[in-house]
Amino acid sequence: MTSFSIHGVGVSSGIAIGHAHLVSNALLEVVHYQLPKHLLEDEVKRFSSAIATVKHDLEQINSSLRKNTPAEISAFIGTHLMMLADKSLSEIPKDIIRNEQCNAEWAIKLQMDDIVEQFEQIEDEYLRERKQDVIQVVERVIKVLLGHPSQLSTEQQSNAQHEERKLILVAHDISPADAIQFKQHQFAAFITDVGGVTSHTAILARSLNIPSIVALQRARDLINDGELIIVDGGLGVVIVSPSKEILAEYKLRQEQWELEQQKLQRIKSTKAVTIDGTNIELFANIEVPEDIVAVKASGATGIGLYRTEFLFMNRREMPDEEEQFAAYKSVAEAMKGATVIIRTLDLGADKQMNPDTIVTCANPALGLRAIRYCLSEPLIFHTQLRALLRASHFGNIKILVPMLSTLSELRQTKLFLERAKASLRKQNIPFNEHIALGGMIEIPAAAINADAFAKELDFLSIGTNDLIQYTLAIDRTDDTVAHLYNPLHPSVLKLILMTIKAGDKLGKSVSVCGEMAGDAKLTKLLIGMGLRQLSMHPSHILSVKQQILHSQINELSANARKVLTHTDIEKIEPLVAKFNLT
Ligand code: PEP
Ligand code: MG
């Protein structure tokens, strides 16, 4: 097989060598073809065997679900099994194959379209939405028919575990809700055709601490299932069917990379202090309570951002107060008194509860997201605030509010918080009366008005992912504009500086919890600009700490001042690179 390479945007460094596992977008791939009469019964058999495989897979998944998996997920699988057993999906397509003399994929898709149309007539919204289950089940069957299993087969799963992370996930696109499920699997790398550097999918890929590349355009079409590939996350290159020589070279590079990572382990318990004694707080970002294991291994001294929305994904029912309380409490307790900053729900835009939700608004990133959503759903917000307050009794929890743009949103949030507190007092349920309330500064309007926010908040946390998106008008999930997404844009740097100054003036702490915080190439600049707290994925803590250990505050401040005198990215980039070498 001839070797070739594909270039994309690297979002997580490292080298992986393994076999491709294609995740397909099966419904888009179905083609229609006619079959001669004498092959029709074989086609019916092929169809029956696909149904049997999906049934077997679903049963396997059901029995392998972990105890703490939300009940809704196993209920889903139960529903899917029932639908699969129904004649309309398991028998009628056989008649279609025979009558229309068509291929099995086409037959089940025709039948699906028919069922979906019937569902669409239903008045009851809940029942109408069941059509998504039909689509998902059919998609599974089609994937099997096309030879792209959607789930790892049990055999692949056990091979992957034995072969220690040798499978590389290749997808056209993956929603954050899908990606969170991959945390359970041991993939060697993760590559997609689309996506931006700070899309939530990329952030999750990074949190898996495996090499990953997005914006590869046609990787999903060009790579075959099972093909040997090399992923170089640092360079953003995928090499397909490498020659022996290239393979040997990359094995060597992989060993060197691993050696460097091991060396970094030596500073795990060293405090993040500059040469002249300035202490920098290095916190971790997490998505699910299970991430605490990685936090502990990283030497992070607290949690700077717990993205709670992931608890709400891949399910149809919201988690109730008890479930949320248990999750927040477990994180607070595990951190044993260290700071745990929990962000209230940031659903919307690319983070939807159900991955099949079709976003219908024109500009989801500018829509009903985060705090806007919470304020419009009083019951959901009240439930989360009660759960957070209850958990605050068991550790050092602080609350962080995402996407603030106006003071009135902040004031409404405070009223909600007071109401939640009052309801707990009434029931004599203990909580921290003085719980700190912070705000994300991630909309330019909030950064420009940071003084006013700092006055009414206990701390500020700069969400650079969204701040860059909204300042530069670049959709963070869109690969076609990913090359324009630049954290060193002078306007972005100015907004960060304004926020730092606003916090300093009022004695309120300011941190960065966007992806900029975890980029070791930006550490010296951020510290030079005055930041003393950074929160990032646990896998970045050590490389950032290494930068800090070799820094002198005076020098960094002078360098940052020089950088900030420039108004042109082309001047800023080389200057930042030069200062990193000193
Ligand atoms: C950010 O926007 O920088 C941030 C940390 O929040 P999220 O990535 O979850 O939007
Ligand atoms: Mg954000």
Coordinates of C-alpha atoms and ligand atoms in Angstrom, one line a residue:
M1 CA 0.0 0.0 0.0
T2 CA 1.4 3.4 -0.8
S3 CA 2.2 5.7 2.0
F4 CA 0.9 9.3 2.1
S5 CA 0.5 12.1 4.7
I6 CA -2.4 14.4 5.6
H7 CA -2.0 17.8 7.3
G8 CA -4.3 19.3 9.9
V9 CA -4.1 21.3 13.1
G10 CA -2.5 19.6 16.0
V11 CA -4.4 20.1 19.2
S12 CA -2.6 17.8 21.5
S13 CA 1.1 16.9 21.2
G14 CA 2.7 13.5 21.2
I15 CA 3.2 10.6 18.8
A16 CA 0.9 7.6 18.4
I17 CA 1.4 4.6 16.1
G18 CA -1.6 2.4 15.7
H19 CA -4.5 1.1 13.6
A20 CA -7.3 3.3 12.4
H21 CA -10.7 2.9 14.0
L22 CA -13.2 4.7 11.7
V23 CA -16.3 6.3 13.2
S24 CA -18.7 6.7 10.5
N25 CA -21.5 9.1 9.6
A26 CA -23.4 6.2 8.2
L27 CA -26.6 7.8 7.1
L28 CA -24.8 10.1 4.8
E29 CA -23.0 7.2 3.2
V30 CA -25.9 5.1 2.1
V31 CA -26.1 4.5 -1.6
H32 CA -28.8 2.8 -3.6
Y33 CA -28.1 0.0 -5.9
Q34 CA -30.2 -2.7 -7.6
L35 CA -29.5 -6.4 -7.2
P36 CA -30.2 -9.3 -9.6
K37 CA -32.9 -11.6 -8.3
H38 CA -30.7 -14.5 -7.5
L39 CA -28.7 -12.4 -5.0
L40 CA -31.7 -11.1 -3.1
E41 CA -31.8 -13.9 -0.5
D42 CA -28.1 -13.4 0.2
E43 CA -28.9 -9.7 0.8
V44 CA -31.7 -10.6 3.2
K45 CA -29.2 -12.8 5.1
R46 CA -26.7 -10.0 5.2
F47 CA -29.4 -7.8 6.6
S48 CA -30.4 -10.4 9.3
S49 CA -26.8 -10.9 10.3
A50 CA -26.3 -7.1 10.7
I51 CA -29.4 -6.9 13.0
A52 CA -28.0 -9.8 15.0
T53 CA -24.6 -8.1 15.4
V54 CA -26.2 -4.8 16.5
K55 CA -28.4 -6.8 19.0
H56 CA -25.3 -8.5 20.3
D57 CA -23.3 -5.2 20.6
L58 CA -26.1 -3.4 22.4
E59 CA -26.4 -6.3 24.9
Q60 CA -22.7 -6.2 25.4
I61 CA -22.7 -2.5 26.0
N62 CA -25.6 -2.8 28.5
S63 CA -23.8 -5.5 30.5
S64 CA -20.5 -3.6 30.5
L65 CA -22.0 -0.2 31.7
R66 CA -20.3 1.0 34.8
K67 CA -22.2 1.2 38.0
N68 CA -22.1 5.0 38.1
T69 CA -23.4 5.3 34.5
P70 CA -26.6 7.4 34.6
A71 CA -29.7 5.2 34.5
E72 CA -30.9 7.0 31.4
I73 CA -28.1 5.6 29.4
S74 CA -29.1 2.0 30.1
A75 CA -32.7 3.0 29.5
F76 CA -31.7 4.3 26.1
I77 CA -30.0 1.0 25.3
G78 CA -33.1 -0.9 26.4
T79 CA -35.3 1.3 24.1
H80 CA -32.9 0.7 21.2
L81 CA -33.0 -3.1 21.8
M82 CA -36.8 -3.0 21.8
M83 CA -36.9 -1.0 18.6
L84 CA -34.5 -3.3 16.9
A85 CA -36.7 -6.3 17.8
D86 CA -39.8 -4.6 16.4
K87 CA -41.0 -6.0 13.1
S88 CA -40.9 -2.6 11.4
L89 CA -37.1 -2.5 11.7
S90 CA -36.2 -6.2 11.7
E91 CA -38.7 -7.7 9.2
I92 CA -40.2 -5.1 6.8
P93 CA -36.8 -4.1 5.3
K94 CA -36.5 -7.7 4.1
D95 CA -39.7 -7.3 2.1
I96 CA -38.3 -4.0 0.7
I97 CA -35.1 -5.8 -0.4
R98 CA -37.2 -8.4 -2.1
N99 CA -39.8 -6.1 -3.7
E100 CA -37.5 -3.3 -4.7
Q101 CA -34.6 -5.5 -5.5
C102 CA -32.3 -3.1 -3.6
N103 CA -29.4 -3.3 -1.2
A104 CA -30.0 -3.8 2.5
E105 CA -28.7 -0.3 3.6
W106 CA -31.1 1.4 1.2
A107 CA -34.0 -0.8 2.4
I108 CA -33.6 0.0 6.1
K109 CA -33.1 3.7 5.3
L110 CA -36.3 3.8 3.3
Q111 CA -38.1 2.1 6.2
M112 CA -36.5 4.6 8.7
D113 CA -37.7 7.6 6.6
D114 CA -41.2 6.1 6.7
I115 CA -41.2 5.6 10.5
V116 CA -39.6 9.0 11.1
E117 CA -42.4 10.6 9.1
Q118 CA -45.0 8.9 11.2
F119 CA -43.3 10.1 14.4
E120 CA -43.3 13.6 13.1
Q121 CA -47.1 13.6 13.0
I122 CA -47.3 12.9 16.7
E123 CA -48.4 15.9 18.8
D124 CA -46.7 15.0 22.0
E125 CA -43.2 16.5 21.9
Y126 CA -41.6 13.8 24.0
L127 CA -43.0 11.0 21.8
R128 CA -42.1 12.9 18.7
E129 CA -38.5 13.0 19.8
R130 CA -38.4 9.2 20.0
K131 CA -37.7 9.4 16.3
Q132 CA -34.1 10.1 17.3
D133 CA -33.9 6.6 18.8
V134 CA -35.1 5.1 15.5
I135 CA -32.4 7.1 13.7
Q136 CA -29.7 6.0 16.1
V137 CA -30.7 2.3 15.9
V138 CA -30.8 2.4 12.1
E139 CA -27.5 4.2 12.0
R140 CA -25.9 1.4 14.0
V141 CA -27.3 -1.2 11.6
I142 CA -26.1 0.7 8.6
K143 CA -22.6 1.1 10.1
V144 CA -22.4 -2.7 10.5
L145 CA -23.6 -3.2 6.9
L146 CA -21.0 -0.8 5.7
G147 CA -18.3 -2.5 7.7
H148 CA -17.8 0.5 10.0
P149 CA -18.8 -0.7 13.5
S150 CA -19.9 2.3 15.6
Q151 CA -18.8 0.8 18.8
L152 CA -15.6 -1.1 19.4
S153 CA -16.5 -4.7 19.1
T154 CA -15.8 -6.6 22.3
E155 CA -12.9 -8.3 20.6
Q156 CA -11.4 -5.0 19.5
Q157 CA -12.0 -3.6 23.0
S158 CA -10.1 -6.4 24.6
N159 CA -7.4 -6.2 21.9
A160 CA -7.1 -2.5 22.5
Q161 CA -6.7 -3.1 26.2
H162 CA -4.1 -5.8 25.7
E163 CA -2.3 -4.0 23.0
E164 CA -2.1 -1.0 25.3
R165 CA -3.8 1.9 23.4
K166 CA -3.1 0.8 19.8
L167 CA -6.3 2.1 18.2
I168 CA -6.6 5.5 16.6
L169 CA -10.0 7.1 16.4
V170 CA -10.7 8.6 13.0
A171 CA -13.9 10.6 12.6
H172 CA -15.4 13.2 10.4
D173 CA -16.6 15.1 13.4
I174 CA -17.4 14.2 17.0
S175 CA -19.6 16.1 19.3
P176 CA -18.4 16.9 22.9
A177 CA -21.2 14.6 24.1
D178 CA -19.6 11.7 22.0
A179 CA -16.1 12.6 23.0
I180 CA -16.9 12.5 26.7
Q181 CA -17.8 8.8 26.2
F182 CA -14.4 8.1 24.8
K183 CA -12.9 8.9 28.2
Q184 CA -13.8 5.3 29.0
H185 CA -11.8 3.9 26.1
Q186 CA -8.1 3.6 25.7
F187 CA -7.4 5.1 22.3
A188 CA -3.9 5.9 21.2
A189 CA -4.9 9.1 19.4
F190 CA -7.9 11.0 18.1
I191 CA -8.2 12.7 14.6
T192 CA -11.1 14.5 12.9
D193 CA -11.8 16.1 9.5
V194 CA -13.3 19.2 11.1
G195 CA -13.1 21.2 14.3
G196 CA -11.2 24.2 15.7
V197 CA -8.3 24.3 18.2
T198 CA -10.5 25.3 21.1
S199 CA -13.7 23.5 20.2
H200 CA -14.9 21.5 23.1
T201 CA -14.2 18.3 21.2
A202 CA -10.5 19.4 20.9
I203 CA -10.5 20.3 24.6
L204 CA -11.8 16.8 25.5
A205 CA -9.3 15.2 23.2
R206 CA -6.6 17.1 25.0
S207 CA -7.9 16.0 28.3
L208 CA -7.5 12.4 27.3
N209 CA -3.8 13.2 27.2
I210 CA -3.3 11.6 23.8
P211 CA -2.1 13.1 20.6
S212 CA -4.8 14.6 18.5
I213 CA -5.3 16.5 15.3
V214 CA -8.4 18.3 13.9
A215 CA -9.2 20.0 10.6
L216 CA -7.7 17.1 8.5
Q217 CA -10.4 17.7 5.8
R218 CA -10.8 14.3 4.2
A219 CA -9.0 11.9 6.6
R220 CA -12.1 9.9 7.3
D221 CA -12.5 9.2 3.5
L222 CA -8.9 8.6 2.8
I223 CA -8.0 6.2 5.6
N224 CA -9.3 2.6 5.7
D225 CA -10.5 0.9 8.8
G226 CA -7.6 -1.0 10.4
E227 CA -4.9 0.8 8.4
L228 CA -1.6 1.5 10.2
I229 CA -1.2 5.2 10.8
I230 CA 1.2 7.5 12.7
V231 CA -0.2 10.6 14.4
D232 CA 2.2 13.4 15.2
G233 CA 0.1 15.7 17.3
G234 CA 2.8 18.4 17.6
L235 CA 3.3 18.8 13.9
G236 CA -0.4 18.2 13.0
V237 CA 0.6 15.4 10.6
V238 CA -0.9 12.0 10.0
I239 CA 1.2 9.4 8.0
V240 CA -0.9 6.6 6.5
S241 CA 0.7 3.2 5.8
P242 CA 4.2 4.4 6.6
S243 CA 7.3 2.8 5.1
K244 CA 9.5 0.7 7.4
E245 CA 12.1 3.5 7.6
I246 CA 9.5 6.1 8.6
L247 CA 8.0 3.8 11.1
A248 CA 11.4 3.1 12.7
E249 CA 12.1 6.9 12.8
Y250 CA 8.8 7.6 14.5
K251 CA 9.3 4.8 17.0
L252 CA 12.5 6.5 18.0
R253 CA 10.8 9.9 18.2
Q254 CA 8.0 8.4 20.3
E255 CA 10.5 7.0 22.8
Q256 CA 12.2 10.4 23.0
W257 CA 8.9 12.1 23.6
E258 CA 8.0 9.6 26.4
L259 CA 11.4 10.1 28.0
E260 CA 10.9 13.9 28.1
Q261 CA 7.5 13.4 29.7
Q262 CA 9.0 11.1 32.3
K263 CA 11.7 13.7 33.0
L264 CA 9.0 16.3 33.7
Q265 CA 7.7 14.0 36.4
R266 CA 10.7 15.0 38.5
I267 CA 9.1 18.4 39.2
K268 CA 5.7 17.0 40.0
S269 CA 5.9 17.9 43.7
T270 CA 8.1 21.0 43.3
K271 CA 6.2 24.3 44.0
A272 CA 5.6 26.5 41.1
V273 CA 7.8 29.4 42.2
T274 CA 9.8 31.8 40.0
I275 CA 13.6 32.2 40.6
D276 CA 12.9 35.3 42.6
G277 CA 10.3 33.7 44.8
T278 CA 6.9 34.6 43.3
N279 CA 4.4 31.8 43.8
I280 CA 2.1 30.9 40.9
E281 CA -1.0 28.8 41.5
L282 CA -1.4 26.0 39.0
F283 CA -4.9 24.6 39.0
A284 CA -6.6 21.9 36.9
N285 CA -9.6 22.0 34.6
I286 CA -11.9 18.9 34.8
E287 CA -15.1 17.7 33.1
V288 CA -16.1 14.8 35.2
P289 CA -15.4 13.7 38.8
E290 CA -13.3 10.8 37.5
D291 CA -10.7 13.4 36.2
I292 CA -9.6 13.8 39.8
V293 CA -7.2 10.9 39.3
A294 CA -5.4 12.8 36.6
V295 CA -5.5 16.0 38.8
K296 CA -3.8 14.1 41.6
A297 CA -1.2 12.7 39.3
S298 CA -0.4 16.2 37.9
G299 CA 0.5 17.9 41.1
A300 CA -2.2 20.6 40.6
T301 CA -2.9 22.5 43.8
G302 CA -6.6 23.0 43.1
I303 CA -9.4 22.8 40.6
G304 CA -9.8 26.1 38.7
L305 CA -12.6 25.0 36.4
Y306 CA -15.0 22.2 36.8
R307 CA -17.2 22.2 33.6
T308 CA -20.4 20.8 35.1
E309 CA -22.3 20.7 31.8
F310 CA -20.8 17.3 31.0
L311 CA -22.9 15.8 33.8
F312 CA -25.9 16.9 31.8
M313 CA -24.9 15.3 28.4
N314 CA -25.9 12.1 26.7
R315 CA -29.2 11.9 28.5
R316 CA -32.7 13.2 28.1
E317 CA -33.5 13.9 31.8
M318 CA -31.6 16.5 33.7
P319 CA -29.6 15.1 36.7
D320 CA -31.6 15.8 39.8
E321 CA -30.3 17.7 42.9
E322 CA -29.1 14.5 44.6
E323 CA -27.1 13.3 41.6
Q324 CA -25.5 16.7 41.2
F325 CA -24.8 17.0 44.9
A326 CA -23.0 13.6 44.9
A327 CA -20.8 14.6 42.0
Y328 CA -19.8 18.1 43.4
K329 CA -19.3 16.7 46.9
S330 CA -17.1 13.9 45.6
V331 CA -14.8 16.4 43.9
A332 CA -14.7 18.7 46.9
E333 CA -13.9 15.9 49.3
A334 CA -11.2 14.4 47.0
M335 CA -9.4 17.8 46.9
K336 CA -9.3 17.8 50.7
G337 CA -9.7 21.5 51.4
A338 CA -7.9 22.7 48.3
T339 CA -9.8 25.2 46.1
V340 CA -12.5 23.7 43.9
I341 CA -14.0 26.2 41.4
I342 CA -17.2 24.8 40.0
R343 CA -18.8 26.5 37.0
T344 CA -22.5 26.7 36.7
L345 CA -24.1 25.1 33.7
D346 CA -22.6 26.2 30.3
L347 CA -24.9 24.4 28.0
G348 CA -25.6 25.6 24.5
A349 CA -23.6 26.3 21.3
D350 CA -21.5 23.2 20.6
K351 CA -22.4 21.6 24.0
Q352 CA -25.9 20.1 23.7
M353 CA -27.4 17.7 26.2
N354 CA -28.2 15.1 23.6
P355 CA -25.7 14.7 20.8
D356 CA -28.5 14.3 18.3
T357 CA -30.1 17.7 19.1
I358 CA -30.2 19.6 15.9
V359 CA -29.3 23.2 16.6
T360 CA -31.8 25.4 14.8
C361 CA -30.8 28.9 15.8
A362 CA -28.7 30.8 13.3
N363 CA -25.8 31.6 15.6
P364 CA -25.7 29.2 18.5
A365 CA -22.6 30.7 20.0
L366 CA -24.4 34.0 20.3
G367 CA -27.6 32.4 21.5
L368 CA -29.2 31.1 24.6
R369 CA -26.1 29.7 26.2
A370 CA -24.5 29.4 29.7
I371 CA -25.9 32.0 32.2
R372 CA -28.5 33.2 29.7
Y373 CA -29.9 29.6 29.5
C374 CA -29.8 29.2 33.3
L375 CA -31.6 32.5 33.9
S376 CA -34.3 31.4 31.5
E377 CA -34.7 28.0 33.2
P378 CA -35.2 29.0 36.9
L379 CA -35.8 25.4 38.1
I380 CA -32.7 24.0 36.5
F381 CA -30.6 26.8 37.9
H382 CA -32.1 26.6 41.4
T383 CA -31.5 22.9 41.5
Q384 CA -27.9 23.3 40.5
L385 CA -27.3 26.1 43.0
R386 CA -28.8 24.1 45.8
A387 CA -26.6 21.1 44.9
L388 CA -23.5 23.3 44.8
L389 CA -24.3 25.0 48.1
R390 CA -24.9 21.7 49.8
A391 CA -21.6 20.3 48.5
S392 CA -19.8 23.5 49.8
H393 CA -20.2 22.1 53.3
F394 CA -17.8 19.3 52.4
G395 CA -14.9 21.2 50.9
N396 CA -13.6 24.5 49.6
I397 CA -16.0 25.1 46.8
K398 CA -16.3 28.4 44.9
I399 CA -19.0 29.1 42.3
L400 CA -18.1 30.5 38.8
V401 CA -20.6 32.0 36.4
P402 CA -20.0 31.6 32.7
M403 CA -20.7 34.1 29.9
L404 CA -21.5 37.2 31.9
S405 CA -22.1 40.2 29.6
T406 CA -24.1 42.6 31.8
L407 CA -24.2 43.4 35.4
S408 CA -27.9 42.6 35.5
E409 CA -27.2 39.0 34.7
L410 CA -24.8 39.0 37.7
R411 CA -27.3 40.6 40.0
Q412 CA -30.0 38.1 38.9
T413 CA -27.6 35.3 39.6
K414 CA -27.0 36.6 43.1
L415 CA -30.8 36.7 43.7
F416 CA -31.0 33.1 42.6
L417 CA -28.1 32.2 44.9
E418 CA -29.8 34.0 47.8
R419 CA -33.0 32.1 47.1
A420 CA -31.2 28.8 47.1
K421 CA -29.5 29.7 50.3
A422 CA -32.8 30.7 51.9
S423 CA -34.4 27.4 50.9
L424 CA -31.5 25.4 52.5
R425 CA -31.6 27.5 55.7
K426 CA -35.3 26.8 56.0
Q427 CA -34.6 23.1 55.8
N428 CA -31.6 23.4 58.2
I429 CA -29.3 22.0 55.6
P430 CA -25.7 23.1 56.1
F431 CA -23.7 25.0 53.5
N432 CA -21.0 27.6 53.3
E433 CA -22.8 31.0 54.0
H434 CA -19.7 32.9 52.6
I435 CA -19.2 30.9 49.5
A436 CA -17.2 32.9 47.0
L437 CA -18.8 33.9 43.7
G438 CA -16.6 34.5 40.6
G439 CA -17.4 35.4 37.0
M440 CA -15.9 34.2 33.7
I441 CA -14.6 37.1 31.7
E442 CA -15.0 35.7 28.2
I443 CA -17.1 38.2 26.3
P444 CA -15.3 41.4 25.2
A445 CA -18.1 43.5 26.9
A446 CA -17.3 42.0 30.2
A447 CA -13.5 42.5 29.8
I448 CA -14.0 46.2 28.9
N449 CA -16.2 46.5 31.9
A450 CA -14.1 44.3 34.1
D451 CA -13.8 47.0 36.8
A452 CA -17.6 46.9 37.4
F453 CA -17.7 43.1 37.5
A454 CA -14.7 43.0 39.9
K455 CA -16.5 45.3 42.3
E456 CA -19.5 42.9 42.6
L457 CA -17.6 39.6 42.4
D458 CA -15.1 37.8 44.6
F459 CA -12.8 36.7 41.8
L460 CA -12.5 36.7 38.0
S461 CA -11.5 33.9 35.6
I462 CA -10.7 34.7 32.0
G463 CA -12.1 32.3 29.5
T464 CA -9.7 32.9 26.7
N465 CA -11.3 30.3 24.4
D466 CA -14.5 32.3 24.1
L467 CA -12.8 35.7 24.6
I468 CA -10.8 35.0 21.4
Q469 CA -13.9 33.7 19.6
Y470 CA -16.0 36.7 20.4
T471 CA -13.2 39.3 20.0
L472 CA -12.1 38.1 16.6
A473 CA -15.5 36.9 15.4
I474 CA -14.1 33.4 14.7
D475 CA -16.3 30.4 15.5
R476 CA -14.0 28.3 17.7
T477 CA -15.5 25.1 16.2
D478 CA -15.0 26.0 12.5
D479 CA -11.9 24.6 10.9
T480 CA -12.2 26.9 7.9
V481 CA -11.2 29.9 10.1
A482 CA -9.0 28.0 12.6
H483 CA -5.9 29.6 11.1
L484 CA -7.2 33.0 12.1
Y485 CA -7.8 32.0 15.7
N486 CA -4.8 33.7 17.4
P487 CA -4.4 34.2 21.1
L488 CA -1.6 36.7 20.4
H489 CA -3.9 39.1 18.6
P490 CA -3.1 42.5 20.2
S491 CA -6.8 43.1 20.9
V492 CA -7.1 39.9 22.8
L493 CA -4.0 40.7 24.9
K494 CA -5.3 44.2 25.7
L495 CA -8.6 42.7 27.0
I496 CA -6.7 40.2 29.1
L497 CA -4.6 43.1 30.5
M498 CA -7.6 45.2 31.3
T499 CA -9.1 42.3 33.2
I500 CA -5.9 41.7 35.2
K501 CA -5.7 45.4 36.1
A502 CA -9.3 45.6 37.2
G503 CA -8.8 42.7 39.5
D504 CA -5.5 44.1 40.9
K505 CA -7.1 47.5 41.6
L506 CA -9.8 45.9 43.7
G507 CA -7.7 43.2 45.3
K508 CA -9.7 40.4 43.5
S509 CA -7.9 37.4 42.2
V510 CA -7.8 36.9 38.4
S511 CA -7.0 33.7 36.7
V512 CA -7.0 32.3 33.1
C513 CA -8.8 29.0 32.7
G514 CA -9.0 28.9 28.8
E515 CA -6.6 26.9 26.7
M516 CA -4.1 29.7 26.7
A517 CA -3.3 28.8 30.3
G518 CA -2.0 25.4 29.3
D519 CA 0.2 26.5 26.4
A520 CA 3.7 26.5 27.8
K521 CA 4.7 28.9 25.0
L522 CA 2.5 31.6 26.5
T523 CA 3.3 31.0 30.2
K524 CA 6.1 33.7 30.4
L525 CA 3.9 36.2 28.7
L526 CA 0.9 35.6 30.9
I527 CA 3.0 35.8 34.1
G528 CA 4.7 38.9 32.8
M529 CA 1.3 40.5 32.3
G530 CA 0.6 39.9 36.0
L531 CA -1.3 36.7 36.2
R532 CA -0.6 34.6 39.3
Q533 CA -3.1 31.8 38.8
L534 CA -3.5 29.6 35.8
S535 CA -6.0 26.7 35.3
M536 CA -5.5 24.1 32.6
H537 CA -5.8 20.4 31.8
P538 CA -3.8 18.3 34.2
S539 CA -1.6 17.1 31.4
H540 CA -0.2 20.6 30.9
I541 CA 0.7 21.4 34.5
L542 CA 4.3 20.1 34.4
S543 CA 5.4 21.8 31.2
V544 CA 3.9 25.1 32.4
K545 CA 5.6 24.7 35.7
Q546 CA 8.9 24.1 34.1
Q547 CA 8.6 27.5 32.4
I548 CA 7.8 29.2 35.7
L549 CA 10.8 27.6 37.5
H550 CA 13.1 29.2 35.0
S551 CA 11.6 32.7 35.2
Q552 CA 12.4 36.0 36.8
I553 CA 9.4 38.2 37.4
N554 CA 11.1 41.5 36.6
E555 CA 12.4 40.2 33.3
L556 CA 9.0 38.7 32.4
S557 CA 7.2 42.0 33.2
A558 CA 9.6 44.0 31.1
N559 CA 9.2 41.6 28.2
A560 CA 5.4 41.6 28.5
R561 CA 5.4 45.4 28.4
K562 CA 7.4 45.4 25.2
V563 CA 5.1 42.8 23.7
L564 CA 2.1 45.0 24.6
T565 CA 3.5 48.1 22.9
H566 CA 3.0 46.3 19.5
T567 CA -0.2 46.4 17.6
D568 CA 0.7 43.9 14.9
I569 CA 0.6 40.1 15.4
E570 CA 3.5 39.8 13.0
K571 CA 5.7 41.7 15.5
I572 CA 4.2 40.1 18.6
E573 CA 4.7 36.5 17.6
P574 CA 8.5 36.6 17.0
L575 CA 8.9 38.7 20.1
V576 CA 7.1 36.2 22.3
A577 CA 9.1 33.3 20.7
K578 CA 12.4 35.3 21.4
F579 CA 11.5 35.9 25.1
N580 CA 10.7 32.2 25.5
L581 CA 14.3 31.4 24.7
T582 CA 15.7 33.7 27.3
Ligands
PEP1 C1 -13.2 29.5 27.8 O1 -14.1 30.0 27.1 O2 -12.0 29.9 27.8 C2 -13.6 28.5 28.9 C3 -12.7 28.1 29.7 O3 -14.8 28.0 28.8 P1 -15.3 26.9 27.7 O4 -14.0 26.4 27.0 O5 -15.9 25.7 28.5 O6 -16.2 27.6 26.9
MG2 MG -16.2 29.6 27.6

